[in-house]
Short mmCIF file of C-alpha atoms and ligand atoms in Angstrom, two decimals:
data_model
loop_
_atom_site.label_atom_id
_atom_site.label_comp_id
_atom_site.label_asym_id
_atom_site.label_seq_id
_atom_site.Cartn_x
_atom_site.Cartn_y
_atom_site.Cartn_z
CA UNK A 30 -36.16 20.25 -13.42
CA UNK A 31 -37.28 17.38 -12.11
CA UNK A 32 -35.23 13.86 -12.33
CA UNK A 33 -37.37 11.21 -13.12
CA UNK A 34 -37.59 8.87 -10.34
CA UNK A 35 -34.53 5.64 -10.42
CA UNK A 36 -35.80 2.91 -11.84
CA UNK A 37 -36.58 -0.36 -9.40
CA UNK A 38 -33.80 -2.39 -9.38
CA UNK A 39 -35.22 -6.30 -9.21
CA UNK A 40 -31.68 -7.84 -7.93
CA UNK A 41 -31.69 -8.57 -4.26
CA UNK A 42 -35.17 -8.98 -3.95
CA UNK A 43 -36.39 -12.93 -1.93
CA UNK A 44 -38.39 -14.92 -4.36
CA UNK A 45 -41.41 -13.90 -1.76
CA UNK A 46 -40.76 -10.00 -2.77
CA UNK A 47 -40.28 -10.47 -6.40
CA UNK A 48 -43.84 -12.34 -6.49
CA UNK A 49 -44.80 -9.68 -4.54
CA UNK A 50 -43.30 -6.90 -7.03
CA UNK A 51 -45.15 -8.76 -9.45
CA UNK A 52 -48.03 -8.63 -7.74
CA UNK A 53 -48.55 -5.33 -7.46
CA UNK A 54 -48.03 -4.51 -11.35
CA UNK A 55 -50.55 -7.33 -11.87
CA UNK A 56 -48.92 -9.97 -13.04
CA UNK A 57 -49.14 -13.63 -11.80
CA UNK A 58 -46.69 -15.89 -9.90
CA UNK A 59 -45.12 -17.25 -13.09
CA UNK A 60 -44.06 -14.29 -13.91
CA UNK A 61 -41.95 -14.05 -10.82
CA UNK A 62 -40.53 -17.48 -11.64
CA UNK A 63 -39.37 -16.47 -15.37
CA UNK A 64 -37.81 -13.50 -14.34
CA UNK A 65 -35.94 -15.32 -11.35
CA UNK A 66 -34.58 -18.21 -14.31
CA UNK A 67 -33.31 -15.53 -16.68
CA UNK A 68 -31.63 -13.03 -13.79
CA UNK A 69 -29.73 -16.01 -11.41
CA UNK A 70 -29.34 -18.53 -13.50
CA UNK A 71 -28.90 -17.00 -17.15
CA UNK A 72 -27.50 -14.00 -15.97
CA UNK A 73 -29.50 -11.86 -18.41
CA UNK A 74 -29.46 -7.74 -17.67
CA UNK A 75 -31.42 -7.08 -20.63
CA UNK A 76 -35.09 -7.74 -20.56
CA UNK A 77 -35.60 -7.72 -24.17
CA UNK A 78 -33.22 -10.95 -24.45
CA UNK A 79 -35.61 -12.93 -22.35
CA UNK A 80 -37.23 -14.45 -25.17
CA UNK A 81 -39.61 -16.42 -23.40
CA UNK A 82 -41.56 -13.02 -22.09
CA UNK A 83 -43.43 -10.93 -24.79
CA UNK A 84 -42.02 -8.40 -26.04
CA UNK A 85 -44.79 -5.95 -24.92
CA UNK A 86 -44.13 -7.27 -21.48
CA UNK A 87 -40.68 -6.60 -21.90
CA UNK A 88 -41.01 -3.20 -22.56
CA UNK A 89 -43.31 -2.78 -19.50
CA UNK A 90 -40.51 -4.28 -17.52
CA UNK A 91 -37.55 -1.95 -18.54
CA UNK A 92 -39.79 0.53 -18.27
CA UNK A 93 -40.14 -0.16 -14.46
CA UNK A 94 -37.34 -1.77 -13.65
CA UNK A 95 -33.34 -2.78 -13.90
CA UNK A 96 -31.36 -6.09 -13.04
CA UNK A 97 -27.99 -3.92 -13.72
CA UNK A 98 -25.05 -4.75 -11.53
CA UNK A 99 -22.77 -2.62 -9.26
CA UNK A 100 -20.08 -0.81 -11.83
CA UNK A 101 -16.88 -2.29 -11.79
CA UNK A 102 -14.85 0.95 -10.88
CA UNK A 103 -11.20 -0.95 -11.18
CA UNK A 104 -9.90 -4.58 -12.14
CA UNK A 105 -6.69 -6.02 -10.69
CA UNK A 106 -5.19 -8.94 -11.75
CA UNK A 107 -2.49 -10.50 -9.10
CA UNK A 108 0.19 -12.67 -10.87
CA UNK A 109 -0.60 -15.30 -8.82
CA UNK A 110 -4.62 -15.50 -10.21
CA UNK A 111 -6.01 -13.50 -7.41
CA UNK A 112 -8.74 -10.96 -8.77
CA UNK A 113 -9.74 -8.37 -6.86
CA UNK A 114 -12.55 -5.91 -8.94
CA UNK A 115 -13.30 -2.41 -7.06
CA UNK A 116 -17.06 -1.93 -7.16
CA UNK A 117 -18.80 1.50 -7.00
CA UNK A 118 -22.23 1.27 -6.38
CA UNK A 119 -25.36 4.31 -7.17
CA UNK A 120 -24.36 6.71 -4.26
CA UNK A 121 -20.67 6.68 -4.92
CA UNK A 122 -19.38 3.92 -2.33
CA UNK A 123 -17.26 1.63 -3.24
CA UNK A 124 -16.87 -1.86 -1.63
CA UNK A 125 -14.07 -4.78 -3.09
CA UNK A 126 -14.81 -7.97 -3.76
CA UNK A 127 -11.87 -10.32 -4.57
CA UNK A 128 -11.90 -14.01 -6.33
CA UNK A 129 -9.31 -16.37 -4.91
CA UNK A 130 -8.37 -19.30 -6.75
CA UNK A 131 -7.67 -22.95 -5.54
CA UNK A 132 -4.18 -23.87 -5.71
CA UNK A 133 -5.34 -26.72 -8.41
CA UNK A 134 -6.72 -22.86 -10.52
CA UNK A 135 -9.64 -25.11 -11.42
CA UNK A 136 -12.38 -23.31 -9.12
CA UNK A 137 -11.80 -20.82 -6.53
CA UNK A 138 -13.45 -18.87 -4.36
CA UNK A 139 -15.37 -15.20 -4.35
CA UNK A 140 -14.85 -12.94 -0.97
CA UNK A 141 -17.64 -10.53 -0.64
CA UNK A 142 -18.15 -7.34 1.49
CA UNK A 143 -21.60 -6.53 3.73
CA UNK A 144 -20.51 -3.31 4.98
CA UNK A 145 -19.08 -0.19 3.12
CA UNK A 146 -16.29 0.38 6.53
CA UNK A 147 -17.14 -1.09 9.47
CA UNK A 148 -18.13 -0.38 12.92
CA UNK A 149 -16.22 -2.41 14.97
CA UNK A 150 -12.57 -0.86 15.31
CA UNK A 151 -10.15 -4.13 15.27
CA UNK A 152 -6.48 -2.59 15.46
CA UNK A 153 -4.94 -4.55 13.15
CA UNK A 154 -7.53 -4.33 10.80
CA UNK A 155 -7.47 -1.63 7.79
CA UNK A 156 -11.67 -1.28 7.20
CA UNK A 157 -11.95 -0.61 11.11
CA UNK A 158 -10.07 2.75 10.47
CA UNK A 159 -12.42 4.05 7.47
CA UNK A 160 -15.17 6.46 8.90
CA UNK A 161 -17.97 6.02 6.86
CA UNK A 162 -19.88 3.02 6.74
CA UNK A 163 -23.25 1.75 5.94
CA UNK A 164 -24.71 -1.14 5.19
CA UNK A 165 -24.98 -2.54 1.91
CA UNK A 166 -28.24 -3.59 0.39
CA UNK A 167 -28.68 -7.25 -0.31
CA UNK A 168 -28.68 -6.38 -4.78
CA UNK A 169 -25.40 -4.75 -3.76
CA UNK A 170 -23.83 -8.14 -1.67
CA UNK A 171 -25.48 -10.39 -4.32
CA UNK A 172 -24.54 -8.32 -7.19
CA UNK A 173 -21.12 -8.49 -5.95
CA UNK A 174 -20.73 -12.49 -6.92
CA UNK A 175 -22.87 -11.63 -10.23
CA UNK A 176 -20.46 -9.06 -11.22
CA UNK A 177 -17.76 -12.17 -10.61
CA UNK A 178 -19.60 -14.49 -12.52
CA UNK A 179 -19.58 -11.89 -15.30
CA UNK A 180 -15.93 -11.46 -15.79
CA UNK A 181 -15.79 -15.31 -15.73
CA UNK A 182 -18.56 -15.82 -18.13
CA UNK A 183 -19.69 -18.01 -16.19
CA UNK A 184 -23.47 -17.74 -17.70
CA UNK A 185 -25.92 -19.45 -17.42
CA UNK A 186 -25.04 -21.09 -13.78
CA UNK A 187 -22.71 -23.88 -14.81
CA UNK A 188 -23.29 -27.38 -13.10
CA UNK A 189 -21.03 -27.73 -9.64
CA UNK A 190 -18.11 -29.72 -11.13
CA UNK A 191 -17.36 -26.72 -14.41
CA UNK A 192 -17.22 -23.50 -11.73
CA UNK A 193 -14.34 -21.27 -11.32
CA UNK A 194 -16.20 -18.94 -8.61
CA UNK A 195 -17.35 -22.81 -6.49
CA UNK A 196 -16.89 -20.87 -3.39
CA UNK A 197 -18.01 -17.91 -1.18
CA UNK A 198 -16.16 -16.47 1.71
CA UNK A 199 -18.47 -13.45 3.34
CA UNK A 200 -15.19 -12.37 4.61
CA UNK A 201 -14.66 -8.72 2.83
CA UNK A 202 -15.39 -5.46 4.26
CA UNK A 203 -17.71 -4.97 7.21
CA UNK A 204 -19.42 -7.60 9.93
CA UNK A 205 -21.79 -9.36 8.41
CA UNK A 206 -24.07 -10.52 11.48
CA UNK A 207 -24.49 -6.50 11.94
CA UNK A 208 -26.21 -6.44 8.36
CA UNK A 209 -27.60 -9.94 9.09
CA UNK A 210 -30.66 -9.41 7.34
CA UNK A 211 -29.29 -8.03 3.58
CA UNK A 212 -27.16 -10.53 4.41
CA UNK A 213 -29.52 -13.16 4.59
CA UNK A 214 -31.03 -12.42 1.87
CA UNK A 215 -28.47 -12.27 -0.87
CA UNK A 216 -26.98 -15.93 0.86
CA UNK A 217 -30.65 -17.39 0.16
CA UNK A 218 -30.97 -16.10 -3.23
CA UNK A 219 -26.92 -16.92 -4.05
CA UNK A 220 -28.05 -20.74 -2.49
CA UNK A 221 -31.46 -20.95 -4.50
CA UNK A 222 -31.31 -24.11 -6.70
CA UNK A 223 -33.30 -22.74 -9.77
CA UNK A 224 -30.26 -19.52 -9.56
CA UNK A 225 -27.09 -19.48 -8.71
CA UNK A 226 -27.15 -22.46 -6.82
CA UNK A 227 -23.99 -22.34 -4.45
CA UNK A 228 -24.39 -24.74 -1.82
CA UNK A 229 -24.41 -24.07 1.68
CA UNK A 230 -21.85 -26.36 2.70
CA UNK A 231 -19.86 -24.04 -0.18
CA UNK A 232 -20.11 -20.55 1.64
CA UNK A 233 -18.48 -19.64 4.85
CA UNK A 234 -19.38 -16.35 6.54
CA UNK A 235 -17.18 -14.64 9.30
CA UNK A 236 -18.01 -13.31 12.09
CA UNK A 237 -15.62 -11.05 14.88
CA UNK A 238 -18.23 -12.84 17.64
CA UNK A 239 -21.33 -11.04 17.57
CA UNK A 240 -22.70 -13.85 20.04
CA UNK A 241 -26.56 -13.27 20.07
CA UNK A 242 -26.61 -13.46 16.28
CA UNK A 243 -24.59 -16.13 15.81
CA UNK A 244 -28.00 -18.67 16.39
CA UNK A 245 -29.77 -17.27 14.35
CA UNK A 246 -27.51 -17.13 11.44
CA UNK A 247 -27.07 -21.26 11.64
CA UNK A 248 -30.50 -21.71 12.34
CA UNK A 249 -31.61 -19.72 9.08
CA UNK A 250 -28.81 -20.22 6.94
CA UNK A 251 -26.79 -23.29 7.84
CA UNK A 252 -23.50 -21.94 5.69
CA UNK A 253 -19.94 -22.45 7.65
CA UNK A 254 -18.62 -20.34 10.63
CA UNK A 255 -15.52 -18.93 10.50
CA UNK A 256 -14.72 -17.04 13.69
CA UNK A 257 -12.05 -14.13 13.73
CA UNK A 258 -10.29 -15.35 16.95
CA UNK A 259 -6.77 -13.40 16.84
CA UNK A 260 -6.11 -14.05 20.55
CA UNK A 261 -7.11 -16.57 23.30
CA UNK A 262 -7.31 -14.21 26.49
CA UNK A 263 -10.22 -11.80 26.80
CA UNK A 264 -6.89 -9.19 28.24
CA UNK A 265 -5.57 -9.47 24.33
CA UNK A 266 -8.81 -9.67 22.59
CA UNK A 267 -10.11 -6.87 24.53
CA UNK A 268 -7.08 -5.15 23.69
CA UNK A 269 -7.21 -5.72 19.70
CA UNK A 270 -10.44 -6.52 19.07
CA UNK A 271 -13.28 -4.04 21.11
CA UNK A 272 -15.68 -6.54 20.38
CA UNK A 273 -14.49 -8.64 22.90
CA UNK A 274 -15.99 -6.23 25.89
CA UNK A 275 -19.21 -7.00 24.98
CA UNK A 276 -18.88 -10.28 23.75
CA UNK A 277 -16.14 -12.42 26.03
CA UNK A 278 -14.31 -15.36 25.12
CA UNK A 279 -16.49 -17.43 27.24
CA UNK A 280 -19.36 -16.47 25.94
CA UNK A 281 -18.08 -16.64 22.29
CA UNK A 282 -17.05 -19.97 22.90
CA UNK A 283 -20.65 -20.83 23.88
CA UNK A 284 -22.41 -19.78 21.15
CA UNK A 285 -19.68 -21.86 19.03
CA UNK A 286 -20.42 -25.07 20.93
CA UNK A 287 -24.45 -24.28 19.83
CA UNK A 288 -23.90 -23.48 16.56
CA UNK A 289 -26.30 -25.22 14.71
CA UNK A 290 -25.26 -27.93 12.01
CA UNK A 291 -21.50 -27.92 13.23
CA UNK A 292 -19.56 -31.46 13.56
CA UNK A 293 -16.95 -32.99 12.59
CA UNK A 294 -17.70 -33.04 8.88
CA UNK A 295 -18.55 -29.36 9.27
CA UNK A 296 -16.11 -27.69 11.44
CA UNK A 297 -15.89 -23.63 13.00
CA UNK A 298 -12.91 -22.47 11.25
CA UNK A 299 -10.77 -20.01 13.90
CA UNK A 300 -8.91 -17.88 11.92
CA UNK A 301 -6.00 -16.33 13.94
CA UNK A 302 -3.81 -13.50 13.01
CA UNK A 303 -0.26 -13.68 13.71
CA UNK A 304 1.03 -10.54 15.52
CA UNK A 305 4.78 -10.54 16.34
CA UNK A 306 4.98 -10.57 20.21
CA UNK A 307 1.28 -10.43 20.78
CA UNK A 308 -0.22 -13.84 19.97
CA UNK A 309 2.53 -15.97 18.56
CA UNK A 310 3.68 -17.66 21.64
CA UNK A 311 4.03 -21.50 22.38
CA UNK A 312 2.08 -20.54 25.01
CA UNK A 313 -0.62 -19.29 23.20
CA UNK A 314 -1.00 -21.81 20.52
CA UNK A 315 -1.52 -24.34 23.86
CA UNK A 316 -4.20 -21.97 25.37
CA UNK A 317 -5.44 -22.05 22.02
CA UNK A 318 -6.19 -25.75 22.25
CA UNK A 319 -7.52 -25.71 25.51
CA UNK A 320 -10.19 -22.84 24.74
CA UNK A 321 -11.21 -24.74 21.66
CA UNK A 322 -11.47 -28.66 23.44
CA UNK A 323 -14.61 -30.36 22.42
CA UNK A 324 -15.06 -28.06 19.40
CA UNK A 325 -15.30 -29.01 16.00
CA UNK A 326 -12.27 -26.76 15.35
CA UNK A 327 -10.26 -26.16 12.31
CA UNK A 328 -7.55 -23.37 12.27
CA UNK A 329 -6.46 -20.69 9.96
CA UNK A 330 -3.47 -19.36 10.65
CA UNK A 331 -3.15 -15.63 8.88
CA UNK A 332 0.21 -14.02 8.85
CA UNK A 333 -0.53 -10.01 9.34
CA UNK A 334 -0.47 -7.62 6.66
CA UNK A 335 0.82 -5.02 7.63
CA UNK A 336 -0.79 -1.33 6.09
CA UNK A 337 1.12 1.92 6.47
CA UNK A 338 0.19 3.35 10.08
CA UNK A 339 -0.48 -0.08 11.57
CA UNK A 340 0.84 -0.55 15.06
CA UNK A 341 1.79 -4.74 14.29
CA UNK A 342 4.80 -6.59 13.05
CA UNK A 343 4.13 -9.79 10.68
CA UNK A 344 5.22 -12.85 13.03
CA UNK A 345 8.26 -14.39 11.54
CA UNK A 346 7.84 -17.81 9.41
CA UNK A 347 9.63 -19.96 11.64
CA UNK A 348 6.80 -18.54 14.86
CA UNK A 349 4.44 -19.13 12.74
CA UNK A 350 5.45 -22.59 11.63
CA UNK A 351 6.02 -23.54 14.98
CA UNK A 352 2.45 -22.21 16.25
CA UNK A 353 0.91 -24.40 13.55
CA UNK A 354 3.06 -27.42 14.47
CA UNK A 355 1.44 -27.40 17.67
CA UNK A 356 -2.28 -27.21 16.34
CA UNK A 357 -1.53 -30.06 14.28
CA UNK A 358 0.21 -32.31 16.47
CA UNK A 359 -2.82 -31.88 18.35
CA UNK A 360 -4.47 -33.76 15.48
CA UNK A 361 -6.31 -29.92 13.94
CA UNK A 362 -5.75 -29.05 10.48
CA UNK A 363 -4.09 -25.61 10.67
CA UNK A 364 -2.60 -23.86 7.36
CA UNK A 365 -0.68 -21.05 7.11
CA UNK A 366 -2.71 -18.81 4.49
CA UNK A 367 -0.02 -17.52 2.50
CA UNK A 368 -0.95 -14.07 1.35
CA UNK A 369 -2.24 -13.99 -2.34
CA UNK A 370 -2.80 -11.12 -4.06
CA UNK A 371 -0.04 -9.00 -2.55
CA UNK A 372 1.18 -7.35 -5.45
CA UNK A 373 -2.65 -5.77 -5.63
CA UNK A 374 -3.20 -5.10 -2.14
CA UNK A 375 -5.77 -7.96 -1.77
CA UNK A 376 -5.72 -7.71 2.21
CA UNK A 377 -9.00 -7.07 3.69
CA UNK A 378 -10.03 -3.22 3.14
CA UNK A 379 -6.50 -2.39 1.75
CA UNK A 380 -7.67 -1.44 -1.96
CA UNK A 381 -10.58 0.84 -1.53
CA UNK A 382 -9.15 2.71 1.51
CA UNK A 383 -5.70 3.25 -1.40
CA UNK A 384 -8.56 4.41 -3.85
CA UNK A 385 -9.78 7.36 -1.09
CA UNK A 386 -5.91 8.09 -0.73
CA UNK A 387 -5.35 8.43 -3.78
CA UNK A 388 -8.62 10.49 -4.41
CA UNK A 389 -7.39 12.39 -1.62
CA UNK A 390 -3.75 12.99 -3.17
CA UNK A 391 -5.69 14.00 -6.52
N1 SAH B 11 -15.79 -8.64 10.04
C1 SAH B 11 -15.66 -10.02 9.81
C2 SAH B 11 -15.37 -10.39 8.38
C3 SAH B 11 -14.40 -9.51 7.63
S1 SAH B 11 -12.73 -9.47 8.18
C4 SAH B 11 -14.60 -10.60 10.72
O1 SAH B 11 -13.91 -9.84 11.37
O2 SAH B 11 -14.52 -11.82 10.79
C5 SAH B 11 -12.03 -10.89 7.35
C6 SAH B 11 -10.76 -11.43 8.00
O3 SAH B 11 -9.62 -10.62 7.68
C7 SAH B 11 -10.84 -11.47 9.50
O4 SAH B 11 -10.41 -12.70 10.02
C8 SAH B 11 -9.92 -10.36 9.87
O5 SAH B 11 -9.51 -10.51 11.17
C9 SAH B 11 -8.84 -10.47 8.83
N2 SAH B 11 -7.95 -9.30 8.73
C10 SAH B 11 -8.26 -8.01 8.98
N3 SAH B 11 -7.17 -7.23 8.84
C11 SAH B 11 -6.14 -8.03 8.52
C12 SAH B 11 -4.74 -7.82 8.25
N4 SAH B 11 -4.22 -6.59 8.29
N5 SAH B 11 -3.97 -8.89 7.96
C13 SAH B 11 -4.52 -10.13 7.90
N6 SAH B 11 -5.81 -10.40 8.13
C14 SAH B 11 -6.64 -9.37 8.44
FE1 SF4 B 12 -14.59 -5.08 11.12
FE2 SF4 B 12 -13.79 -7.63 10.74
FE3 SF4 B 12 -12.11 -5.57 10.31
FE4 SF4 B 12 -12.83 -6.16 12.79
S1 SF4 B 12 -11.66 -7.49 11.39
S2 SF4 B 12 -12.75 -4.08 11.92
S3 SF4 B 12 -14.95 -6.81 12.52
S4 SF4 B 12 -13.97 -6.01 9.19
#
């Protein structure tokens, strides 16, 4: 027997493709409008509660099409605030987004995957050693903040001072400037003023270094660079990071100095892993300086977590400390991110690859 066909799902789509959607059914521009109001900035997944569409319209609508969001699969609640919700999308993938909260617990921020795995094989990475990947769609990345929003009830889009989830961090699973275009997509819809209306000078995408797309991404989008730096020879970064080859230092560097619409007030944050005996070095924290001179620069200093099979030791706290002493005496701001969320496995890939284990196990 035949399965009817899935319905259309109307999340993800630009406001140029939704008119265009609309088009095609025969229905004029407003239309397009309404339905943008009551999906980003009510929140609605029911067409028959968008009152201001007739209800014969309506039915025409959920007869065509959904506005559902990615399943939440699993919930975990750190007892420091963190939130981390596994989500399984339509072909049984699963990506994890995770909500961070400020240290004032007042607003915080949402960390969103692009990528079910990823490509690139960093070694002290977890999602680098998970086979499959693909990319996901840009309903899945947006839906991934919606699905936020919903457990927050924060419906319709609250007014920038009253948000918990104020922020966006495209720093999950995968490399985002691979899947630039979904990518793209779900940031301009998540930034649209009559929607969701996160600010770009709120969201902060990171990238390992893929240099050539690194233009275009400012030049489109205009959200904050964060650069996964993790070493400051190309003999290291070759070493634990194979993106390197392709992409050198030099050249990374380059395509940091021309990112468009960074200054002072807007700096590239280098985030930099510290790996016992790898990268830790007084040494390295003033090569660090020197590779980033002239840079808007702001440092994140990330002590490793460590999964079971990885190759790395955590640097010790005083290393660490001493490393960031040096960045700031140098006049950078450069925090240790203390690791939240460690009683739920928050690190970067860490809960869905547990899920296949344990699905394995099972
Ligand atoms: N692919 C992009 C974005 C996702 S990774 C990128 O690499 O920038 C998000 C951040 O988590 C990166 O800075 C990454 O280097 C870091 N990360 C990966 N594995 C980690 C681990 N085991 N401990 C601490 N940080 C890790
Ligand atoms: Fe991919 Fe980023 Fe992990 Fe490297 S650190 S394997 S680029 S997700």
């Amino acid at each position: 027997m035949d399965t009817p066909p899935a319905k259309k799902t109307l999340i993800g789509l630009s406001r140029a493709e939704l008119a265009a959607e609309m088009a095609e059914i025969g229905e004029k521009p407003f239309r397009a409008k309404q339905l943008w109001h009551w999906m980003y900035n009510r929140g609605e997944t029911d067409f028959a509660a968008m009152s201001s569409i007739s209800k014969t319209m309506q039915a025409r609508l959920a007869e065509l099409y959904e506005v559902r969001r990615p399943r939440v699969g699993r919930e975990m609640i750190s007892s420091d605030g963190t939130r981390k919700w596994l989500l399984a999308f339509d072909d049984g993938n699963e990506a994890e987004t995770v909500f961070i909260p400020d240290m004032d617990e007042d607003r915080g921020s949402v960390c969103i995957s692009t990528q079910v795995g990823c490509t690139l094989t960093c070694r002290f990475c977890h999602t680098g050693t998970q086979q499959l990947v693909r990319n996901l769609t840009a309903a899945e990345i947006v839906g991934q903040f919606m699905a936020g929003r919903d457990a927050y009830g924060e419906w319709p889009t609250p007014d920038d001072s009253g948000r918990m989830l104020s922020n966006v961090v495209v720093m999950g699973m995968g490399e985002p400037l691979f899947n630039f275009e979904n990518v793209a997509t779900a940031l301009e819809i998540l930034m649209d003023g009559e929607g969701i209306g996160i600010s770009r000078r709120r969201i902060t995408l990171s990238t390992s270094g893929v240099v050539p797309m690194m233009k275009v991404c400012g030049e489109r989008l205009g959200v904050n660079l964060a650069i996964s730096l993790h070493a400051v020879t190309d003999e290291v970064r070759d070493r634990i990071m194979p993106i390197n080859r392709k992409y050198p230092l030099k050249e990374l560097m380059q395509a940091c100095r021309d990112y468009p619409g960074a200054s002072n007030a807007r700096r590239i944050t280098f985030e930099y892993i510290m790996l016992k005996d790898v990268n830790d070095s007084a040494a390295d924290a003033r090569a660090l300086l020197r590779l980033v001179k002239g840079l808007p620069a702001k440092f994140n200093l990330i002590p490793f977590n460590p999964w079971p099979g990885s190759e790395f030791e955590t640097s010790d706290m005083k290393t660490v400390k001493a490393f960031s002493d040096i960045l700031q005496d140098a006049g950078y701001s450069a925090p240790i991110r203390m690791p939240r969320g460690r009683d739920i496995l928050a690190a970067c890939g860490q809960l869905r690859s547990d899920s296949l284990r344990r699905r394995q196990a099972s």
